[in-house]
Structures are given as C-alpha cells and as structure tokens.
XYZ file of C-alpha atoms in Angstrom:
363
model
C -24.719 -4.428 8.320
C -23.264 -4.943 11.623
C -19.365 -4.597 11.342
C -19.104 -8.494 12.671
C -20.976 -9.993 9.968
C -19.132 -7.626 7.257
C -17.589 -9.998 4.431
C -14.392 -7.989 4.899
C -14.455 -8.410 8.922
C -11.922 -11.004 9.040
C -11.698 -11.105 12.909
C -10.357 -7.812 13.805
C -9.547 -6.945 16.926
C -11.062 -3.201 16.986
C -12.351 -0.895 15.170
C -13.218 2.531 15.712
C -16.033 5.405 14.221
C -14.588 8.411 14.988
C -16.783 11.483 14.946
C -15.893 15.213 15.999
C -18.936 17.541 15.687
C -17.303 20.967 16.128
C -14.445 20.114 12.954
C -16.617 17.594 11.097
C -14.400 14.749 11.451
C -15.590 11.457 10.233
C -13.435 8.470 10.306
C -12.365 4.859 11.365
C -9.663 3.432 12.513
C -9.756 -0.333 12.169
C -6.761 -2.509 14.337
C -6.966 -5.830 12.495
C -3.877 -7.866 14.741
C -1.502 -7.147 16.753
C -0.095 -10.630 17.658
C 3.840 -9.372 16.069
C 3.008 -5.800 17.617
C 1.305 -2.589 18.162
C -0.892 -2.110 14.598
C 0.681 0.528 12.509
C -0.945 2.031 9.437
C -1.148 4.978 7.328
C -3.890 7.579 7.493
C -6.015 7.528 4.195
C -8.210 10.966 3.603
C -10.344 10.231 0.569
C -13.980 11.706 -0.770
C -15.556 8.019 0.162
C -19.285 7.898 -1.618
C -20.857 6.068 1.268
C -19.657 5.266 4.523
C -19.872 1.295 3.670
C -17.317 2.130 0.922
C -15.071 4.003 3.743
C -15.684 1.005 6.299
C -15.099 -1.808 3.519
C -11.590 0.102 2.634
C -10.277 0.536 6.173
C -11.209 -3.002 6.828
C -9.442 -4.032 3.716
C -6.334 -2.093 4.167
C -5.961 -2.880 7.857
C -6.055 -6.852 7.023
C -3.415 -5.853 4.420
C -0.948 -4.164 7.142
C -1.083 -7.304 9.078
C 0.167 -9.587 5.851
C 2.236 -6.797 4.975
C 4.076 -6.746 8.215
C 4.500 -10.396 8.478
C 5.851 -11.032 4.948
C 8.452 -7.897 5.440
C 9.750 -9.765 8.979
C 8.514 -6.690 10.929
C 7.654 -6.996 14.589
C 4.274 -5.048 13.906
C 0.417 -5.666 13.748
C -1.459 -4.425 11.155
C -4.290 -1.173 11.416
C -5.340 1.446 9.404
C -7.283 4.960 9.748
C -9.336 6.384 6.891
C -11.072 10.253 7.077
C -13.942 10.615 4.847
C -13.117 14.236 3.132
C -11.709 15.874 -0.237
C -8.023 15.885 0.808
C -7.685 18.941 -1.103
C -10.249 20.887 0.776
C -11.710 19.333 3.627
C -8.502 19.847 6.287
C -8.618 22.211 8.773
C -6.033 22.068 11.862
C -9.269 21.217 14.071
C -10.139 18.256 12.045
C -6.353 17.172 12.028
C -6.303 17.994 16.302
C -9.583 15.794 16.463
C -7.754 12.865 14.347
C -4.586 12.994 16.555
C -6.934 13.144 19.927
C -8.926 9.646 18.567
C -5.657 7.967 17.815
C -4.334 8.896 21.069
C -6.817 7.452 22.766
C -6.130 3.885 21.696
C -2.857 4.273 23.930
C -0.374 3.118 21.218
C -2.373 -0.217 20.090
C -2.484 1.939 16.475
C 0.446 4.195 15.334
C -0.130 6.443 12.529
C 1.749 7.430 9.222
C 1.139 9.555 5.980
C -1.162 7.581 3.170
C -2.866 8.874 0.379
C -4.265 11.992 0.938
C -2.018 12.881 3.766
C 1.769 13.784 4.139
C 4.457 15.711 6.783
C 2.087 18.380 7.513
C -0.855 16.195 8.527
C 1.820 14.193 10.187
C 2.589 17.163 12.024
C -0.689 18.268 13.090
C -1.572 14.518 14.616
C 2.049 15.021 16.860
C 0.811 17.959 18.832
C -2.125 15.546 20.054
C -0.338 12.173 20.134
C 3.030 10.644 20.368
C 2.051 7.832 18.527
C 2.639 9.269 15.030
C 5.462 8.391 12.404
C 6.820 10.486 9.631
C 6.141 14.063 11.348
C 9.967 15.064 11.773
C 12.815 15.469 8.958
C 15.472 12.599 9.323
C 18.830 11.755 7.837
C 18.779 9.394 4.225
C 21.255 7.453 2.888
C 23.110 10.047 0.753
C 23.403 12.374 3.696
C 20.639 15.105 2.912
C 18.103 15.914 5.005
C 14.470 14.785 3.738
C 11.102 14.916 5.227
C 9.292 11.815 7.330
C 7.299 11.015 4.197
C 7.684 6.902 3.663
C 6.621 7.297 -0.178
C 10.449 7.555 -1.740
C 10.566 4.201 0.206
C 7.635 3.078 -1.409
C 8.783 3.737 -4.613
C 11.763 2.138 -4.305
C 10.571 -1.163 -3.189
C 7.959 -1.143 -6.178
C 10.608 -0.467 -8.496
C 13.109 -3.568 -7.300
C 9.939 -5.934 -7.047
C 9.000 -5.099 -10.261
C 12.514 -5.103 -11.747
C 12.530 -8.972 -10.199
C 8.970 -9.492 -11.834
C 10.074 -8.522 -15.341
C 13.185 -11.009 -14.753
C 10.648 -13.875 -13.543
C 8.323 -13.431 -16.375
C 10.231 -11.615 -19.341
C 13.776 -13.390 -18.702
C 15.463 -9.784 -18.420
C 17.559 -7.761 -16.542
C 17.968 -4.640 -18.252
C 15.063 -2.790 -18.358
C 16.088 -0.048 -21.400
C 13.297 -0.047 -23.541
C 10.952 -1.433 -21.238
C 7.077 -0.272 -21.982
C 5.528 0.337 -18.316
C 1.642 1.939 -18.061
C 1.442 3.759 -15.001
C -1.975 4.385 -13.465
C -1.441 6.776 -10.867
C 1.040 9.462 -10.709
C 1.318 10.785 -6.996
C 4.243 10.724 -4.671
C 4.779 6.982 -5.327
C 3.857 6.668 -8.562
C 5.942 9.672 -9.859
C 8.699 8.507 -7.561
C 8.657 4.879 -9.221
C 8.415 6.437 -12.802
C 11.714 8.569 -12.071
C 13.269 5.303 -10.853
C 11.637 3.312 -14.476
C 13.347 6.802 -16.734
C 16.451 6.239 -14.949
C 16.510 3.012 -15.801
C 15.423 3.444 -19.601
C 11.729 2.979 -19.652
C 9.725 4.088 -21.918
C 6.364 5.650 -19.684
C 2.625 5.810 -19.971
C 0.561 7.499 -17.359
C -2.369 8.548 -15.905
C -4.118 10.042 -13.045
C -7.502 12.014 -11.817
C -5.682 14.654 -11.429
C -4.106 16.556 -14.544
C -1.453 18.625 -12.599
C 0.045 15.097 -11.810
C 0.120 13.964 -15.466
C 1.717 17.245 -16.617
C 4.511 16.632 -14.272
C 5.273 13.387 -15.432
C 4.700 14.614 -18.905
C 6.958 17.390 -18.854
C 10.005 15.965 -15.922
C 9.980 13.028 -17.466
C 8.708 12.572 -21.232
C 6.042 10.128 -20.267
C 3.223 9.369 -22.659
C -0.315 11.038 -20.962
C -3.173 8.431 -21.888
C -7.266 8.422 -20.470
C -7.622 6.493 -17.281
C -10.033 4.173 -18.866
C -7.367 3.456 -21.725
C -4.564 2.724 -19.374
C -5.451 -1.044 -19.060
C -5.472 -1.911 -22.797
C -2.286 -0.409 -23.488
C -0.226 -2.929 -25.364
C 2.974 -2.806 -22.722
C 5.500 -5.176 -21.076
C 4.231 -3.850 -17.369
C 1.008 -2.632 -15.556
C 1.572 -0.461 -12.669
C -1.441 0.412 -10.416
C -0.622 3.328 -8.131
C -4.177 4.651 -7.085
C -6.766 3.082 -5.412
C -7.749 -0.687 -4.722
C -9.925 -2.960 -6.572
C -8.617 -2.000 -10.322
C -8.318 -5.823 -10.875
C -11.498 -7.055 -11.961
C -13.870 -9.135 -14.081
C -13.806 -5.824 -16.467
C -10.906 -4.487 -16.397
C -9.374 -7.948 -17.235
C -11.244 -8.287 -20.158
C -9.046 -5.178 -21.371
C -5.407 -6.060 -19.602
C -2.531 -6.945 -21.719
C 0.483 -6.624 -20.151
C 2.236 -9.686 -18.852
C 3.732 -8.204 -16.007
C 1.168 -6.450 -13.037
C 3.364 -5.013 -10.550
C 2.555 -1.577 -8.673
C 2.050 0.322 -5.194
C -1.749 0.143 -4.811
C -3.333 -1.318 -2.180
C -5.865 -4.622 -2.466
C -5.810 -4.707 -6.131
C -7.565 -7.538 -6.562
C -11.304 -7.074 -6.702
C -11.927 -10.328 -5.095
C -9.682 -13.240 -4.472
C -10.944 -15.680 -7.416
C -8.727 -12.794 -9.798
C -5.642 -13.811 -8.852
C -6.389 -17.194 -9.837
C -7.991 -15.734 -13.031
C -4.851 -13.773 -13.806
C -2.880 -16.893 -12.916
C -4.749 -18.855 -15.427
C -4.553 -15.796 -18.052
C -0.407 -15.949 -17.540
C 0.200 -12.223 -16.081
C 2.347 -12.520 -13.505
C 0.725 -10.540 -10.648
C 3.191 -9.186 -7.953
C 0.752 -8.842 -4.967
C 0.527 -5.997 -3.585
C 1.356 -6.184 0.188
C 4.592 -7.891 -0.881
C 5.904 -5.062 -3.470
C 4.881 -2.021 -1.909
C 6.060 -3.033 1.914
C 8.840 0.020 1.546
C 7.039 2.576 3.072
C 6.197 0.740 6.195
C 9.757 -0.949 6.238
C 10.410 3.156 6.603
C 8.330 3.656 9.049
C 9.655 0.793 10.909
C 12.928 1.795 11.172
C 11.945 5.477 12.079
C 9.868 4.450 15.206
C 13.486 2.084 16.194
C 15.595 4.651 15.448
C 17.248 2.487 12.271
C 19.734 4.012 10.255
C 19.384 4.506 6.689
C 21.603 2.117 5.606
C 19.479 -0.466 7.532
C 16.296 0.798 5.840
C 17.629 0.863 2.185
C 18.622 -2.634 2.657
C 15.471 -3.978 4.167
C 13.812 -2.254 0.941
C 15.810 -3.912 -1.461
C 15.136 -7.267 0.021
C 11.719 -6.947 -1.307
C 12.712 -8.468 -4.275
C 14.021 -11.677 -2.664
C 10.455 -11.942 -1.104
C 8.886 -12.022 -4.585
C 11.630 -13.882 -6.041
C 10.210 -16.703 -3.038
C 6.837 -15.985 -3.951
C 7.174 -16.043 -7.617
C 9.073 -19.795 -7.802
C 6.443 -21.516 -5.386
C 3.709 -20.399 -7.372
C 5.302 -21.470 -10.335
C 6.281 -24.958 -8.591
C 2.547 -25.398 -7.306
C 0.878 -23.786 -10.117
C -1.414 -21.900 -7.862
C -2.113 -18.241 -8.110
C 0.703 -15.802 -6.372
C -1.656 -14.187 -4.577
C -2.371 -17.349 -2.383
C 0.985 -18.193 -1.775
C 1.801 -14.836 -0.775
C -1.145 -15.351 1.899
C 0.406 -18.466 2.776
C 4.163 -17.255 3.020
C 2.463 -14.284 5.462
C 0.570 -16.671 7.468
C 3.566 -19.133 7.803
C 6.043 -16.104 9.071
C 3.042 -14.923 11.293
C 2.983 -17.806 13.133
C 0.454 -20.371 11.127
C -2.335 -20.512 13.763
C -3.149 -16.697 14.248
C -5.387 -16.446 11.411
C -8.147 -18.727 13.069
C -7.060 -18.375 16.850
C -6.401 -14.352 17.691
C -4.193 -13.560 20.538
C -4.900 -9.705 21.078
C -2.582 -8.112 23.161
C -2.150 -4.481 24.644
C 1.526 -3.331 23.500
C 3.154 0.062 24.279
C 4.234 2.259 21.265
C-alpha cells in the first residue's frame, strides 16, 4: 500500500523510513503538521507484528500530537517516531546513535522525546548525535528536587486532574475516596496515575502485560491484580487505559461497564465511530490527546526553559480544557471525541485540516 493512500495518511507533511544495516535499526518518523511550530513527539519502541502495524501507529500518533499540542495551546506541530523492536532486548548504543542521526538529518523539523519503551538513557544516547532531543538532562522540579527529564510524571498528573474532572462531570462527586478505578497498564505513567489515585483514597484494580509492573502496584499501593482480558468488565467507576491504543472497539464495548473512561493511552478509539457509540451507551470518554497532554506540556517547557511552576499550572489546566469539551458535548449531543477534534482545529486555525502550510522552523 502506498503511504499516500493509507487510510491514516491525513496529509502528513513528511514520513521518513529509517534503516541502518550495521545496527539493525528499523524505524519510522512521521511529521504530521508544522503550522504552529516544529513537530515534537516521543520516540516509541515496540515489537510491532508487521511494518504495516508500525506505519499505522506512527501515522495515528503523529496526527494525535498535532491535535494534542493545539488543544494544549502549545507552539508546536505534531510528529512521532517508532522503532521496531523489543524495548527490553533490542537496544544497543549503535542502534540508538543511528536513530539520533536520523532525527538530526531532519534539521529540527522533528524534535524527539521519551515515549513507551524509551526513557532518559535513550534520550542521552540520542543527544550524543543530535540537539533535537528533549529529556536527556536532569531538571529542577516544583518542590526543588532534581529529577530526570522524563516527562511521564507530568503525564500522570494531567491524567489524574482530567480523570477527577470527568468524575465530577459524570458522577457528580469531588471526593475520590472510595472511587473504584481499573487501570490497564501500570508502566511509568499508569503507576504514576495509580499513586495519585491512591493518595486521593481510590480503590485500584490493575493489569499489565509485564508481571513485574503489576507486582509493584500490588505491593506498593495495595492494588488488586486482574488478568488483562478481565479488566474491561469490572464493576468500577472509572476505566483508565494506560497501555497501547485501539482498545476501545466493538468487542471491548460489549464488556465495558465503567461510566467514566479516562486514561493515558494514545489513540484509544479503534475507529471514530466508537466515540459516538460510547456517547450512546452513556459512557463519558475523556479524549486521549486532551487528557494525556501533560507530557508534551512538560517537554515544551523544558525546551523553552520554563519554570516548574509554569509547567505545573499548565498541566493542571487540562481539567479546564476537558470541562469545556464535556460541556460542549452535553450541549450539542455530540460525542466528546468529535467536540475535541473541533476544538483542536479551532485553536489550530480552522482551515489547516484541508489546506496545509508546511514551513521549515528551527528547533
């Protein structure tokens, strides 16, 4: 299939296929839109079953980054990178350096950061080959401590404040004590969200494809472990998808019982029609690229040298954005996903969806 006729192409400005024979690197970098600024998005490493699966993921993720940055009010475009391989066994310094070289070859049109399967060590390796990387050096946090450049704590905080707003809208409660939450995926972001929820008094059910992640959540937070395929049907208040995308689909909707869906995973809807079906079934869905924008906000302020207080305030503003989405959806009867798309396009400038204006911007 041609990239240009791919159902998820959506007028991408640039798609780069990266291969380094010596290190075995196989990767794709997708730049969706640079209307507002250079394309910024994380570099994900995952053992995709096929090249087509990797291409679909990077195209959808990069488009989501355009909408996410627009909705968050950031002067950034949308991009993403995926490395095809096992993040636990497939990394080498040579492979990471080769990926850094490919990022550098784009001259700042794409800026990379940590994502699923990558973290500060990988960003440090990239930084040895390119300056177009964020999260490679430690920074001062709001409480004055020194932390890594990993933006996942900000993602987790944003999801937490967004989840709290969704609970307020759908369940009419501000107090999260006793709230029942099922978290699908307890990696860096999912575990961070679980910690916030535990501190707020919530009861937790968790699953993950990695047993060690589940064990940590059970031992540290007293979470209840469940099998991955059972997570959808739990009688809970909130379902928080914090793993891979496409998990809200015709099959899982048959089991889903939680009235609120609010989690960190990207591209949660398997298709746009699922958003309308969630609305019809009276589930309140917090659009993924609205609620999980904390990481890109964090990375943006790292890039411009902003203060921890600025970052924290902007991340907490995710609740206000979601409130506007929920209220517009309630007023119009449309799905929250449709409303979020429209709001992102409004903030982007209205006409960019049908008429692109590529521009070369320095990082």
